[in-house]
Amino acid sequence: MLDADGVARDLSGLTPDIDGAFLAADGIGRVRAALDAGTLPVLADPPARTGAPVARPGKVVCIGLNYRAHAAESGAQPPAEPVVFMKAPDTVVGPDDDVRIPRNSVKTDYEVELAVVIGRQARYLDGPEDAAACIAGYAVSNDVSEREFQLERGGQWDKGKSCETFNPLGPWLVPADELTVPGLRLRSWVNGEPRQDEVAGDMIFDVPHVIWYLSQFMVLYPGDVVNTGTPAGVAMGLPGQPYLRSGDVVELEIDGLGRQRQRVV
């Protein structure tokens, strides 16, 4: 963890990993207690690579077309209910890991998104007001997509969403009570050129509504990840459709949640 001074602290004395079991057992509360007690040692040798801040999510659930401008650039009407699809959970990689263009792909795209990490089981919630108790925290997510696989090859979207490395996550998992979601600004760049820039408050369906809605159709478990949709400015919606090519560098940032940087290979 990073303390208030930005010093990295070692959690290995509390847990072997940050995963669903850790979150379900009030792991965040236990970390805070250990920090207050002064029992978290400084991380002596920070590793060169940052992994995803949640290990082995049980599932990755995604919301499509959740910003009006993105729906418009996609040629779709704003949905009356959340558009739900799934990504394979093994798409989740570290925030700075390479993104691999799939074999035969010509339309690989980027999508900066606010990711919700579930901390308590959400099953048939009575209303959106019950969602907050089920959220452990938030992270930056890149819902990488192959648009031809997604939209032009028949069937559902999943095969354009589940290629390996298609969900860089992190760098940080920030506890939910440390953020005010509507004002968070989501931004992305490709090779230094700004592409996306919008605030989370522009979502058609806000985070509490999304978590409540999903709980009517599936059980959300601690460690599950919910990607809440992307703003306008993806390659599919821009003039000339500048899809990602080998050698491109994608950067993504959300206020308070850190920054990602991926090399496309």
PDB file of N, CA, C and O in Angstrom, residues 21-54:
ATOM      1  N   ALA A  21     -10.872 -13.042  -1.250  1.00  0.00           N
ATOM      2  CA  ALA A  21     -10.885 -13.476   0.143  1.00  0.00           C
ATOM      3  C   ALA A  21     -10.396 -12.377   1.072  1.00  0.00           C
ATOM      4  O   ALA A  21     -10.953 -12.156   2.163  1.00  0.00           O
ATOM      5  N   PHE A  22      -9.368 -11.663   0.658  1.00  0.00           N
ATOM      6  CA  PHE A  22      -8.837 -10.545   1.439  1.00  0.00           C
ATOM      7  C   PHE A  22      -9.890  -9.452   1.599  1.00  0.00           C
ATOM      8  O   PHE A  22     -10.137  -8.944   2.699  1.00  0.00           O
ATOM      9  N   LEU A  23     -10.561  -9.107   0.522  1.00  0.00           N
ATOM     10  CA  LEU A  23     -11.562  -8.046   0.581  1.00  0.00           C
ATOM     11  C   LEU A  23     -12.763  -8.466   1.411  1.00  0.00           C
ATOM     12  O   LEU A  23     -13.315  -7.673   2.183  1.00  0.00           O
ATOM     13  N   ALA A  24     -13.193  -9.730   1.274  1.00  0.00           N
ATOM     14  CA  ALA A  24     -14.357 -10.206   2.015  1.00  0.00           C
ATOM     15  C   ALA A  24     -14.106 -10.226   3.519  1.00  0.00           C
ATOM     16  O   ALA A  24     -15.043 -10.092   4.311  1.00  0.00           O
ATOM     17  N   ALA A  25     -12.866 -10.386   3.920  1.00  0.00           N
ATOM     18  CA  ALA A  25     -12.509 -10.450   5.336  1.00  0.00           C
ATOM     19  C   ALA A  25     -12.105  -9.082   5.876  1.00  0.00           C
ATOM     20  O   ALA A  25     -11.274  -8.989   6.799  1.00  0.00           O
ATOM     21  N   ASP A  26     -12.675  -8.022   5.325  1.00  0.00           N
ATOM     22  CA  ASP A  26     -12.377  -6.650   5.750  1.00  0.00           C
ATOM     23  C   ASP A  26     -10.890  -6.352   5.670  1.00  0.00           C
ATOM     24  O   ASP A  26     -10.292  -5.756   6.570  1.00  0.00           O
ATOM     25  N   GLY A  27     -10.283  -6.790   4.554  1.00  0.00           N
ATOM     26  CA  GLY A  27      -8.861  -6.574   4.386  1.00  0.00           C
ATOM     27  C   GLY A  27      -8.460  -5.114   4.425  1.00  0.00           C
ATOM     28  O   GLY A  27      -7.429  -4.760   5.009  1.00  0.00           O
ATOM     29  N   ILE A  28      -9.268  -4.239   3.820  1.00  0.00           N
ATOM     30  CA  ILE A  28      -8.925  -2.818   3.818  1.00  0.00           C
ATOM     31  C   ILE A  28      -8.930  -2.273   5.237  1.00  0.00           C
ATOM     32  O   ILE A  28      -8.034  -1.516   5.642  1.00  0.00           O
ATOM     33  N   GLY A  29      -9.925  -2.679   6.035  1.00  0.00           N
ATOM     34  CA  GLY A  29      -9.966  -2.237   7.423  1.00  0.00           C
ATOM     35  C   GLY A  29      -8.773  -2.748   8.218  1.00  0.00           C
ATOM     36  O   GLY A  29      -8.203  -2.029   9.060  1.00  0.00           O
ATOM     37  N   ARG A  30      -8.367  -3.979   7.972  1.00  0.00           N
ATOM     38  CA  ARG A  30      -7.223  -4.545   8.682  1.00  0.00           C
ATOM     39  C   ARG A  30      -5.926  -3.842   8.301  1.00  0.00           C
ATOM     40  O   ARG A  30      -5.039  -3.634   9.145  1.00  0.00           O
ATOM     41  N   VAL A  31      -5.811  -3.456   7.021  1.00  0.00           N
ATOM     42  CA  VAL A  31      -4.623  -2.709   6.599  1.00  0.00           C
ATOM     43  C   VAL A  31      -4.577  -1.350   7.289  1.00  0.00           C
ATOM     44  O   VAL A  31      -3.526  -0.911   7.774  1.00  0.00           O
ATOM     45  N   ARG A  32      -5.723  -0.683   7.358  1.00  0.00           N
ATOM     46  CA  ARG A  32      -5.754   0.633   8.013  1.00  0.00           C
ATOM     47  C   ARG A  32      -5.388   0.516   9.495  1.00  0.00           C
ATOM     48  O   ARG A  32      -4.662   1.351  10.034  1.00  0.00           O
ATOM     49  N   ALA A  33      -5.895  -0.524  10.142  1.00  0.00           N
ATOM     50  CA  ALA A  33      -5.565  -0.726  11.549  1.00  0.00           C
ATOM     51  C   ALA A  33      -4.076  -0.982  11.734  1.00  0.00           C
ATOM     52  O   ALA A  33      -3.451  -0.463  12.673  1.00  0.00           O
ATOM     53  N   ALA A  34      -3.495  -1.791  10.855  1.00  0.00           N
ATOM     54  CA  ALA A  34      -2.064  -2.087  10.950  1.00  0.00           C
ATOM     55  C   ALA A  34      -1.233  -0.834  10.692  1.00  0.00           C
ATOM     56  O   ALA A  34      -0.201  -0.615  11.345  1.00  0.00           O
ATOM     57  N   LEU A  35      -1.681  -0.008   9.765  1.00  0.00           N
ATOM     58  CA  LEU A  35      -0.954   1.238   9.491  1.00  0.00           C
ATOM     59  C   LEU A  35      -0.987   2.146  10.716  1.00  0.00           C
ATOM     60  O   LEU A  35       0.034   2.717  11.128  1.00  0.00           O
ATOM     61  N   ASP A  36      -2.186   2.273  11.310  1.00  0.00           N
ATOM     62  CA  ASP A  36      -2.314   3.123  12.498  1.00  0.00           C
ATOM     63  C   ASP A  36      -1.460   2.595  13.649  1.00  0.00           C
ATOM     64  O   ASP A  36      -0.939   3.366  14.467  1.00  0.00           O
ATOM     65  N   ALA A  37      -1.334   1.271  13.720  1.00  0.00           N
ATOM     66  CA  ALA A  37      -0.542   0.664  14.789  1.00  0.00           C
ATOM     67  C   ALA A  37       0.956   0.694  14.513  1.00  0.00           C
ATOM     68  O   ALA A  37       1.759   0.330  15.384  1.00  0.00           O
ATOM     69  N   GLY A  38       1.344   1.117  13.316  1.00  0.00           N
ATOM     70  CA  GLY A  38       2.756   1.199  12.969  1.00  0.00           C
ATOM     71  C   GLY A  38       3.414  -0.133  12.719  1.00  0.00           C
ATOM     72  O   GLY A  38       4.638  -0.272  12.874  1.00  0.00           O
ATOM     73  N   THR A  39       2.608  -1.140  12.308  1.00  0.00           N
ATOM     74  CA  THR A  39       3.162  -2.486  12.125  1.00  0.00           C
ATOM     75  C   THR A  39       3.375  -2.863  10.663  1.00  0.00           C
ATOM     76  O   THR A  39       3.734  -4.014  10.375  1.00  0.00           O
ATOM     77  N   LEU A  40       3.168  -1.940   9.738  1.00  0.00           N
ATOM     78  CA  LEU A  40       3.401  -2.227   8.317  1.00  0.00           C
ATOM     79  C   LEU A  40       4.798  -1.752   7.934  1.00  0.00           C
ATOM     80  O   LEU A  40       5.067  -0.547   7.899  1.00  0.00           O
ATOM     81  N   PRO A  41       5.701  -2.659   7.633  1.00  0.00           N
ATOM     82  CA  PRO A  41       7.059  -2.228   7.298  1.00  0.00           C
ATOM     83  C   PRO A  41       7.130  -1.549   5.932  1.00  0.00           C
ATOM     84  O   PRO A  41       6.303  -1.791   5.053  1.00  0.00           O
ATOM     85  N   VAL A  42       8.116  -0.708   5.782  1.00  0.00           N
ATOM     86  CA  VAL A  42       8.395  -0.114   4.473  1.00  0.00           C
ATOM     87  C   VAL A  42       8.819  -1.221   3.516  1.00  0.00           C
ATOM     88  O   VAL A  42       9.557  -2.139   3.897  1.00  0.00           O
ATOM     89  N   LEU A  43       8.331  -1.159   2.289  1.00  0.00           N
ATOM     90  CA  LEU A  43       8.694  -2.151   1.282  1.00  0.00           C
ATOM     91  C   LEU A  43      10.151  -1.926   0.900  1.00  0.00           C
ATOM     92  O   LEU A  43      10.498  -0.911   0.291  1.00  0.00           O
ATOM     93  N   ALA A  44      10.993  -2.869   1.264  1.00  0.00           N
ATOM     94  CA  ALA A  44      12.435  -2.663   1.146  1.00  0.00           C
ATOM     95  C   ALA A  44      12.908  -2.603  -0.294  1.00  0.00           C
ATOM     96  O   ALA A  44      13.795  -1.834  -0.641  1.00  0.00           O
ATOM     97  N   ASP A  45      12.330  -3.428  -1.145  1.00  0.00           N
ATOM     98  CA  ASP A  45      12.819  -3.534  -2.518  1.00  0.00           C
ATOM     99  C   ASP A  45      11.629  -3.554  -3.468  1.00  0.00           C
ATOM    100  O   ASP A  45      11.183  -4.629  -3.900  1.00  0.00           O
ATOM    101  N   PRO A  46      11.067  -2.392  -3.805  1.00  0.00           N
ATOM    102  CA  PRO A  46       9.888  -2.363  -4.682  1.00  0.00           C
ATOM    103  C   PRO A  46      10.190  -3.055  -6.002  1.00  0.00           C
ATOM    104  O   PRO A  46      11.251  -2.859  -6.602  1.00  0.00           O
ATOM    105  N   PRO A  47       9.270  -3.910  -6.467  1.00  0.00           N
ATOM    106  CA  PRO A  47       9.509  -4.647  -7.710  1.00  0.00           C
ATOM    107  C   PRO A  47       9.450  -3.738  -8.921  1.00  0.00           C
ATOM    108  O   PRO A  47       8.851  -2.650  -8.888  1.00  0.00           O
ATOM    109  N   ALA A  48      10.081  -4.196  -9.998  1.00  0.00           N
ATOM    110  CA  ALA A  48      10.120  -3.398 -11.223  1.00  0.00           C
ATOM    111  C   ALA A  48       8.750  -3.337 -11.902  1.00  0.00           C
ATOM    112  O   ALA A  48       8.422  -2.362 -12.571  1.00  0.00           O
ATOM    113  N   ARG A  49       7.947  -4.399 -11.734  1.00  0.00           N
ATOM    114  CA  ARG A  49       6.645  -4.464 -12.403  1.00  0.00           C
ATOM    115  C   ARG A  49       5.520  -4.277 -11.395  1.00  0.00           C
ATOM    116  O   ARG A  49       5.562  -4.823 -10.293  1.00  0.00           O
ATOM    117  N   THR A  50       4.498  -3.523 -11.783  1.00  0.00           N
ATOM    118  CA  THR A  50       3.278  -3.399 -10.995  1.00  0.00           C
ATOM    119  C   THR A  50       2.219  -4.288 -11.604  1.00  0.00           C
ATOM    120  O   THR A  50       1.871  -4.137 -12.783  1.00  0.00           O
ATOM    121  N   GLY A  51       1.707  -5.229 -10.828  1.00  0.00           N
ATOM    122  CA  GLY A  51       0.623  -6.085 -11.299  1.00  0.00           C
ATOM    123  C   GLY A  51      -0.723  -5.422 -11.097  1.00  0.00           C
ATOM    124  O   GLY A  51      -0.825  -4.312 -10.570  1.00  0.00           O
ATOM    125  N   ALA A  52      -1.766  -6.105 -11.527  1.00  0.00           N
ATOM    126  CA  ALA A  52      -3.118  -5.612 -11.286  1.00  0.00           C
ATOM    127  C   ALA A  52      -3.364  -5.540  -9.782  1.00  0.00           C
ATOM    128  O   ALA A  52      -2.875  -6.378  -9.026  1.00  0.00           O
ATOM    129  N   PRO A  53      -4.130  -4.553  -9.296  1.00  0.00           N
ATOM    130  CA  PRO A  53      -4.317  -4.389  -7.856  1.00  0.00           C
ATOM    131  C   PRO A  53      -5.302  -5.376  -7.249  1.00  0.00           C
ATOM    132  O   PRO A  53      -5.474  -5.381  -6.029  1.00  0.00           O
ATOM    133  N   VAL A  54      -5.956  -6.193  -8.065  1.00  0.00           N
ATOM    134  CA  VAL A  54      -6.824  -7.262  -7.578  1.00  0.00           C
ATOM    135  C   VAL A  54      -6.409  -8.548  -8.294  1.00  0.00           C
ATOM    136  O   VAL A  54      -6.391  -8.590  -9.522  1.00  0.00           O
TER     137      VAL A  54
END
